[in-house]
Short mmCIF file of C-alpha atoms and ligand atoms in Angstrom, two decimals:
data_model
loop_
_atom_site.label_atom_id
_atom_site.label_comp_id
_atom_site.label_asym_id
_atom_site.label_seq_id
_atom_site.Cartn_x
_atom_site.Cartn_y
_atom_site.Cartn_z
CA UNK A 53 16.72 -2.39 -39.83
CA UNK A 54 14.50 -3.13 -36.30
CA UNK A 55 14.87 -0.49 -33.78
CA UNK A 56 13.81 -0.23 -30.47
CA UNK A 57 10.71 1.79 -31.40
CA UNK A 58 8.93 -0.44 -34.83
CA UNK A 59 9.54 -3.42 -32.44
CA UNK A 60 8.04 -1.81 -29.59
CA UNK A 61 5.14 -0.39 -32.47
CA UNK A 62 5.36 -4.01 -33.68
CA UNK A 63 3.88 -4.85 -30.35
CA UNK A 64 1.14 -2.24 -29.94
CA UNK A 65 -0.18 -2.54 -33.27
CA UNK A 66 -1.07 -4.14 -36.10
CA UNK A 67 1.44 -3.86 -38.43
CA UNK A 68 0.44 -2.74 -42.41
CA UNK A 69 -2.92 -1.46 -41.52
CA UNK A 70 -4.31 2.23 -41.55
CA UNK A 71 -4.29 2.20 -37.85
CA UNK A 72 -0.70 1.96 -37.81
CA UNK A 73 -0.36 4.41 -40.23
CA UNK A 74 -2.45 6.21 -38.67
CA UNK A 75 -0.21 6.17 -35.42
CA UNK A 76 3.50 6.64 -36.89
CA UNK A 77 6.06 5.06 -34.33
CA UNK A 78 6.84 8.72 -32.79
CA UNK A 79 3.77 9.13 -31.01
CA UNK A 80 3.77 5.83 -29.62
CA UNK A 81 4.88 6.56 -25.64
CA UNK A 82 7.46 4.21 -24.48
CA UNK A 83 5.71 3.28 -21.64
CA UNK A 84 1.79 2.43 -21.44
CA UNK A 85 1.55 5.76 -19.86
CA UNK A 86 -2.14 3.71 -18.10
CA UNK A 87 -3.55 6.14 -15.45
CA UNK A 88 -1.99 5.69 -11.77
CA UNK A 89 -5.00 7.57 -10.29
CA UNK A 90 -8.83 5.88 -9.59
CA UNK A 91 -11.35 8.04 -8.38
CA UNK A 92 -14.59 7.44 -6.49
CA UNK A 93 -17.13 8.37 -3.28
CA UNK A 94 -17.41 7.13 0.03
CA UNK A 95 -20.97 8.40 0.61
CA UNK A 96 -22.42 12.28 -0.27
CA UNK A 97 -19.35 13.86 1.84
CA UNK A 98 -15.93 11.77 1.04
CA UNK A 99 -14.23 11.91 -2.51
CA UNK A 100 -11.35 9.48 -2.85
CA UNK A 101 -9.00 8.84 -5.03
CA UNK A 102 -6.27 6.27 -5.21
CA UNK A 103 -3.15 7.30 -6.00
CA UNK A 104 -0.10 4.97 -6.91
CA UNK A 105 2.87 5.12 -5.80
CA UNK A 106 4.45 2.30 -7.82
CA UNK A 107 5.80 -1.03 -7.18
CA UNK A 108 7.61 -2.54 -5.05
CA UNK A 109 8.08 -6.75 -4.22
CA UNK A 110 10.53 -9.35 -3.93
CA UNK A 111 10.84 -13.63 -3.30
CA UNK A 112 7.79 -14.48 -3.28
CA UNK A 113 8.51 -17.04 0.00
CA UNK A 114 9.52 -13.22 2.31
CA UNK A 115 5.84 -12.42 1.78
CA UNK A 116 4.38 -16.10 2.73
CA UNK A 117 7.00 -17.05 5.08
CA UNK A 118 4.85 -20.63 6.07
CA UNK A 119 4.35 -21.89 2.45
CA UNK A 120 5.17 -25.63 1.45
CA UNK A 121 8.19 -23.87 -1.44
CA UNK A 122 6.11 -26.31 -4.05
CA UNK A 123 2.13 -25.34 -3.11
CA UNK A 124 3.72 -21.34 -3.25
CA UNK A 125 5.17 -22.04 -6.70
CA UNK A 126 2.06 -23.96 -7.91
CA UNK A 127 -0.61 -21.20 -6.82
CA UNK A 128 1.50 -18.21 -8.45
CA UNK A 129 1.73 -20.29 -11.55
CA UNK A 130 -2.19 -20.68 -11.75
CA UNK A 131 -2.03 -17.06 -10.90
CA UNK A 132 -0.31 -16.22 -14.32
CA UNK A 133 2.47 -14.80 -11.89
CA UNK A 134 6.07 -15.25 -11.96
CA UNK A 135 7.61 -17.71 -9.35
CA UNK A 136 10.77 -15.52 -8.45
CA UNK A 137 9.00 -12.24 -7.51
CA UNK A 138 6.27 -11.06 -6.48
CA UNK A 139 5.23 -7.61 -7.33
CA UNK A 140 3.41 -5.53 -4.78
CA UNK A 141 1.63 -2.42 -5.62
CA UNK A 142 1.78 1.21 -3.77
CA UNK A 143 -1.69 2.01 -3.03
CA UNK A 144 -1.63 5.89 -1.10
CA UNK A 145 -5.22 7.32 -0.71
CA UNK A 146 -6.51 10.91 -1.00
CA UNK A 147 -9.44 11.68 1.00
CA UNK A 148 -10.97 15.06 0.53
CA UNK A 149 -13.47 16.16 3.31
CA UNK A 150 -14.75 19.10 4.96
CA UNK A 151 -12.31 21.16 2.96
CA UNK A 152 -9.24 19.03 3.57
CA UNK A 153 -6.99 16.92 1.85
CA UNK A 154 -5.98 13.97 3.55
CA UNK A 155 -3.28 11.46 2.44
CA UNK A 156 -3.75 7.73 3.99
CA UNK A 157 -0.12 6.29 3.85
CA UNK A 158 2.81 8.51 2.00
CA UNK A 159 4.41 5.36 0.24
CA UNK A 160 7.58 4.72 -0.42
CA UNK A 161 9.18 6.65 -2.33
CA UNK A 162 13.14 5.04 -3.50
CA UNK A 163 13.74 3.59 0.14
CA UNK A 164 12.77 0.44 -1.64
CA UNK A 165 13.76 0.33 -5.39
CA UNK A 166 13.90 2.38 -8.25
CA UNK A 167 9.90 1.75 -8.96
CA UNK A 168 8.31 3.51 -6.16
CA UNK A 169 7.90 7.53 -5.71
CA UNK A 170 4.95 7.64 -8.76
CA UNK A 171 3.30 9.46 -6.28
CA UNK A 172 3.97 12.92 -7.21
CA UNK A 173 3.27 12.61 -10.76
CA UNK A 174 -0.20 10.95 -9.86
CA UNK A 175 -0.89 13.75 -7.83
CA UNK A 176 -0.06 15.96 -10.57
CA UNK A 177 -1.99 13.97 -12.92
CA UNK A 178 -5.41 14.95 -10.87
CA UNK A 179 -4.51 18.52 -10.58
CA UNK A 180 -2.53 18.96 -7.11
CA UNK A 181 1.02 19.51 -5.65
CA UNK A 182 2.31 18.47 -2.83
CA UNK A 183 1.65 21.64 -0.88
CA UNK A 184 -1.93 20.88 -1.36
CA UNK A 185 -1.92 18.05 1.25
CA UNK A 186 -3.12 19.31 4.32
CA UNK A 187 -2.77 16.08 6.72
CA UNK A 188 -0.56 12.81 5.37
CA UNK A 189 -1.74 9.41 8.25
CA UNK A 190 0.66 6.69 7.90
CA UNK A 191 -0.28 3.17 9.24
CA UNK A 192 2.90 2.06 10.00
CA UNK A 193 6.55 3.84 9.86
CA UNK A 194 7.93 0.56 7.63
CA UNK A 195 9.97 2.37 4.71
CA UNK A 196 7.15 1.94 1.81
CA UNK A 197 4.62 3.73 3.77
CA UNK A 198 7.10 6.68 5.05
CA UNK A 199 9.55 6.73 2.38
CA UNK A 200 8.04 10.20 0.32
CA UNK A 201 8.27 12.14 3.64
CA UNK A 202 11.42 13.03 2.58
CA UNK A 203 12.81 15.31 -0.39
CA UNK A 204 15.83 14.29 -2.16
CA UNK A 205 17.76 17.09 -0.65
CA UNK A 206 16.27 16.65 3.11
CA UNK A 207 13.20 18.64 3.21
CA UNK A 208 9.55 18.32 3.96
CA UNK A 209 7.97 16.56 0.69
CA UNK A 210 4.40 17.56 1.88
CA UNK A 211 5.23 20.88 2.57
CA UNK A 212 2.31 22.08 4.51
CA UNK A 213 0.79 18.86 5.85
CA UNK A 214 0.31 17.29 9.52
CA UNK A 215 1.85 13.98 9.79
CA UNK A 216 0.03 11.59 12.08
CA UNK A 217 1.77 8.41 12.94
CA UNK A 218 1.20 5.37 15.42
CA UNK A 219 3.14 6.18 19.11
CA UNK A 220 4.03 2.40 19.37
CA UNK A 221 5.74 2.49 15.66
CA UNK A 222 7.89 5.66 16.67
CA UNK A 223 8.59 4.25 19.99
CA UNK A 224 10.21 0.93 18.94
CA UNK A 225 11.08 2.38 15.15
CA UNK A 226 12.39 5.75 15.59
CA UNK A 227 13.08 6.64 19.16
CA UNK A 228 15.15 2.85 19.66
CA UNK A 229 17.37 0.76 17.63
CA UNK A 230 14.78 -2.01 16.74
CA UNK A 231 15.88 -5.71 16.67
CA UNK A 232 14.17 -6.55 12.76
CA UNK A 233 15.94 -10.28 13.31
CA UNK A 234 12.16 -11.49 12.70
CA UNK A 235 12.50 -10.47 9.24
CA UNK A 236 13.19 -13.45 6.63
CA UNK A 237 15.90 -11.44 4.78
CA UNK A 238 19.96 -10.69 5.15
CA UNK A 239 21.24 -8.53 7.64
CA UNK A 240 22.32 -5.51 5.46
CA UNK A 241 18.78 -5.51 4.28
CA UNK A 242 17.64 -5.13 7.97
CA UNK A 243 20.04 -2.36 8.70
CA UNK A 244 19.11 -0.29 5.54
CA UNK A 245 15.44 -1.06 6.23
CA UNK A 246 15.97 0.75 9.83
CA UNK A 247 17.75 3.25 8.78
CA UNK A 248 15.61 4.39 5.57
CA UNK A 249 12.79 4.53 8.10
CA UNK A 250 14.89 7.28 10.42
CA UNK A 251 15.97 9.00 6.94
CA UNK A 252 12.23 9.12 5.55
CA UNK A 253 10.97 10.79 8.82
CA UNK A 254 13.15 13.24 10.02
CA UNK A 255 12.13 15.61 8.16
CA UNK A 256 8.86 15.82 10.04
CA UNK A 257 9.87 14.43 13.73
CA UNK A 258 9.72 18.24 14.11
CA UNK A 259 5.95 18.86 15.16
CA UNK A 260 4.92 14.62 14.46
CA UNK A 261 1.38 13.78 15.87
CA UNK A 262 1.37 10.46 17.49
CA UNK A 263 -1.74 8.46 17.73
CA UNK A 264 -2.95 5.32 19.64
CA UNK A 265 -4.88 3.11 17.02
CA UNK A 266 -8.19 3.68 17.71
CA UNK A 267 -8.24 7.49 17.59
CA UNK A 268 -10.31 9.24 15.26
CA UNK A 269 -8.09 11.88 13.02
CA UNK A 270 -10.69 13.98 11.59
CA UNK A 271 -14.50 13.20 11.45
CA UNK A 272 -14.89 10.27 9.22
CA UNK A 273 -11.80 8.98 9.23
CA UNK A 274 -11.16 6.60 12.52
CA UNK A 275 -8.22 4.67 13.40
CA UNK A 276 -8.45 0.75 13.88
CA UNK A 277 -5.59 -1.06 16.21
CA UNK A 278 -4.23 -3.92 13.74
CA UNK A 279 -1.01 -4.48 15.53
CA UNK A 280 0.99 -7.38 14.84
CA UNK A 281 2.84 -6.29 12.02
CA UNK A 282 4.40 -3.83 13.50
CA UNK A 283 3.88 -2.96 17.44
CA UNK A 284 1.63 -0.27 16.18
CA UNK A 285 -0.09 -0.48 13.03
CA UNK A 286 -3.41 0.88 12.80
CA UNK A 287 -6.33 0.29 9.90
CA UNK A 288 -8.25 2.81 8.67
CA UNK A 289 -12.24 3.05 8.75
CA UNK A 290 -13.39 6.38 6.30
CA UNK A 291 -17.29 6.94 6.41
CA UNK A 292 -19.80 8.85 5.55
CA UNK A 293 -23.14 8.58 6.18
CA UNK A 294 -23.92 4.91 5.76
CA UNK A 295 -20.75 4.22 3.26
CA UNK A 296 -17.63 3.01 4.86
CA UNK A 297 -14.46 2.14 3.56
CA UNK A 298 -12.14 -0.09 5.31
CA UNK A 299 -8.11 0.63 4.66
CA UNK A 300 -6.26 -2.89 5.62
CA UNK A 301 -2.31 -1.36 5.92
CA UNK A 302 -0.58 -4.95 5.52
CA UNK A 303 -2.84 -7.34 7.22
CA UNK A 304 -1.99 -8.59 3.61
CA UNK A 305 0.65 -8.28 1.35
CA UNK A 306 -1.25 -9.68 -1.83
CA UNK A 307 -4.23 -11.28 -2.02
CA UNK A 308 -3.64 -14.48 -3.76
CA UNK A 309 -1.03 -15.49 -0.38
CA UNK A 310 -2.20 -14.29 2.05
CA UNK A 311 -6.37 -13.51 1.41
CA UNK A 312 -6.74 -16.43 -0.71
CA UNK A 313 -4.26 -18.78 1.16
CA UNK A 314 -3.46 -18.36 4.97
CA UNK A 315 0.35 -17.84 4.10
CA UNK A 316 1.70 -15.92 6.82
CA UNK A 317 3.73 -12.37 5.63
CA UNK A 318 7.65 -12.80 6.81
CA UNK A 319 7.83 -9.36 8.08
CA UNK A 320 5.19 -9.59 10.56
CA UNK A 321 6.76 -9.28 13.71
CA UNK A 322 4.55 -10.48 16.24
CA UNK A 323 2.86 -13.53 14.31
CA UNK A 324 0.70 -14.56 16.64
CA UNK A 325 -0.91 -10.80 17.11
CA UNK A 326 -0.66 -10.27 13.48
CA UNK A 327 -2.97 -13.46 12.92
CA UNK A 328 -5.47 -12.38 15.32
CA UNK A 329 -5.92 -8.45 13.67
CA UNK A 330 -6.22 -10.56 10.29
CA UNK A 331 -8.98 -12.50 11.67
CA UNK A 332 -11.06 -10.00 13.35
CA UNK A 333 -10.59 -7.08 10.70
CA UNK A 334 -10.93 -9.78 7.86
CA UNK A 335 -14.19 -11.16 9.32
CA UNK A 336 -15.45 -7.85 10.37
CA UNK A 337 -14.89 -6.70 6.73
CA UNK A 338 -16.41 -10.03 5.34
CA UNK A 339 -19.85 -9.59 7.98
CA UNK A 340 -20.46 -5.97 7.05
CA UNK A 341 -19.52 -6.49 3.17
CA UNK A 342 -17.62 -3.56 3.53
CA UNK A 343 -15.65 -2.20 0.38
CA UNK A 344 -11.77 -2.59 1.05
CA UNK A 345 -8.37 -1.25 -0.18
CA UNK A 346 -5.36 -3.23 0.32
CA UNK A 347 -2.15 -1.27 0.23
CA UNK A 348 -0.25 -3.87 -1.67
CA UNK A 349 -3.37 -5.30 -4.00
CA UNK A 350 -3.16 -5.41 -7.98
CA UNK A 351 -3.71 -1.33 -8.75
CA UNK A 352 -6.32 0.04 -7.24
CA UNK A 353 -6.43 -2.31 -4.72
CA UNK A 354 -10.49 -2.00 -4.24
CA UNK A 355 -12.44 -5.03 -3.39
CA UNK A 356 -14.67 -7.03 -0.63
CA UNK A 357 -13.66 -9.86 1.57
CA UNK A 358 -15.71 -13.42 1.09
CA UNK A 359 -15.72 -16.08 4.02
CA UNK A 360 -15.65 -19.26 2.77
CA UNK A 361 -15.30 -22.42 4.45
CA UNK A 362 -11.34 -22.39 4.20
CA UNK A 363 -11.07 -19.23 5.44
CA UNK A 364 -11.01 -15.96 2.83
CA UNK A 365 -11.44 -15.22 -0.78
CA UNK A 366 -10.40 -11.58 -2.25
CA UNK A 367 -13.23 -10.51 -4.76
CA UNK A 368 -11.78 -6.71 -6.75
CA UNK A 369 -14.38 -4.79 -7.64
CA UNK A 370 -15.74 -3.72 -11.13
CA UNK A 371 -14.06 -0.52 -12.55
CA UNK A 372 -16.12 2.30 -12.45
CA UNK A 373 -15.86 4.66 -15.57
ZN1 ZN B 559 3.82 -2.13 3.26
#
């Protein structure tokens, strides 16, 4: 009789050979168990890792709100994607500098399905707990970028750490009732959207630092305005010496919409604005050649902007060993 486990074995392995023998359908982890961690440098002073978070994603027309429905569907297609969904990865950063560990976005945790909130094992994975973080910098206060603020049971999920968020984000997000009728999705959506947001971050409203884009949080790590968005959003510009790494928030949601094509992200709420960040930060990042991480790019997210003459091609970098 099949089980679960020889099919899944049937799968991984060639069946009748030593190799399966070798590997009896016990050990054989019932997930890919792949590492949700990718290390590197940013110059002689910066060590960065990315850590997922998981996934997140949904119709594929909420996250390129201007596509013809048939050009959308045609490009995923030659993308080997599925035309339904779109998946979107969780890309958090770990910066460690000067002695400190510094988390660039906190992701998002369950506000937004039951395959985000990796983080903690990732974390784990490289050696660290969450009292370990010593300063978590969130973009934007949208739900997958806030959600791991919180515990389950209401505490602080980075115990120790100093969360720095954009003033105009906790102005219109947390200190108002924000009108999200921009968004291209129901209204119950909306309202639990808003209200995850006030959930993930009140656990650390207590003692928040609020920063105008533009700031510089620590040295080597400098805030960029993006805003667009959100009223607030900020990109992130870590350097060291003459490296420099360029964090992108959601300027994009994923590459092959919205780098690739033009397609303009539903939630942005001021699409004009949004545009104009995407321009100037895109072409900045394309000039310079800088080395990128989108938030929501394939896992690990790493890669350099091209201009071409239609506008922008995403190029991932090679994995480093
Ligand atoms: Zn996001």
């Amino acid at each position: 009789m099949l089980t679960a486990a020889s099919v899944a074995t049937g799968l991984l392995l060639p069946t009748g050979t030593a190799f399966a023998q070798a590997a009896p359908a016990a050990s054989v982890p019932p997930q890919a168990g792949n590492a949700g961690h990718y290390r590197f440098r940013v110059g002689d002073d910066i060590a960065a890792t990315v850590l997922s978070d998981g996934l997140i994603g949904g119709p594929p027309q909420v996250y390129a709100s201007d596509a013809p429905e048939a050009e959308l569907e045609e490009v995923l297609r030659r993308a080997f994607l599925p035309t339904d969904r779109l998946t979107l990865n969780l890309n958090t950063l770990l910066i460690e500098t000067n002695g400190r560990r510094i988390l660039l976005e906190a992701g998002a945790g369950q506000t937004m399905g039951p395959q985000g909130g990796r983080i903690f094992e990732n974390l784990a994975a490289i050696g660290l707990q969450p009292e370990d973080i010593d300063v978590v910098v969130v973009s934007h206060t949208h739900p997958d970028h806030v959600g791991n603020l919180r515990t389950a049971d209401g505490g602080k999920a980075f115990p120790r750490a100093v969360v720095f968020a954009p003033r105009a984000d906790w102005d219109f997000f947390i200190r108002n009732d924000p009108d999200l009728s921009y968004m291209p999705v129901p209204e119950d959506f909306r309202r639990n959207f808003a209200a995850a947001i006030k959930r993930s971050v009140e656990p650390v409203t207590n003692g928040i630092e609020l920063y105008e884009a533009g700031a510089e949080i620590v040295p080597g790590l400098t805030t960029l305005p993006a805003f667009g968005h959100t009223p607030g959003m900020a990109n992130f510009l870590v350097q060291s010496g003459a490296d420099q790494l360029l964090l992108t928030a959601d300027l994009a949601y994923h590459p092959i919409v919205n780098v690739d094509r033009p397609w303009v992200p539903g939630p942005d709420r001021d699409k004009d604005t949004a545009l104009a960040s995407r321009r100037r930060i895109f072409d900045m990042a394309a000039a310079d050649r800088l080395l990128v991480l989108g938030f929501h790019y394939p896992f690990p997210g790493l890669g350099r902007m091209l201009k071409t003459d239609a506008g922008y091609a995403w190029v991932p970098v090679n994995w480093q060993f």
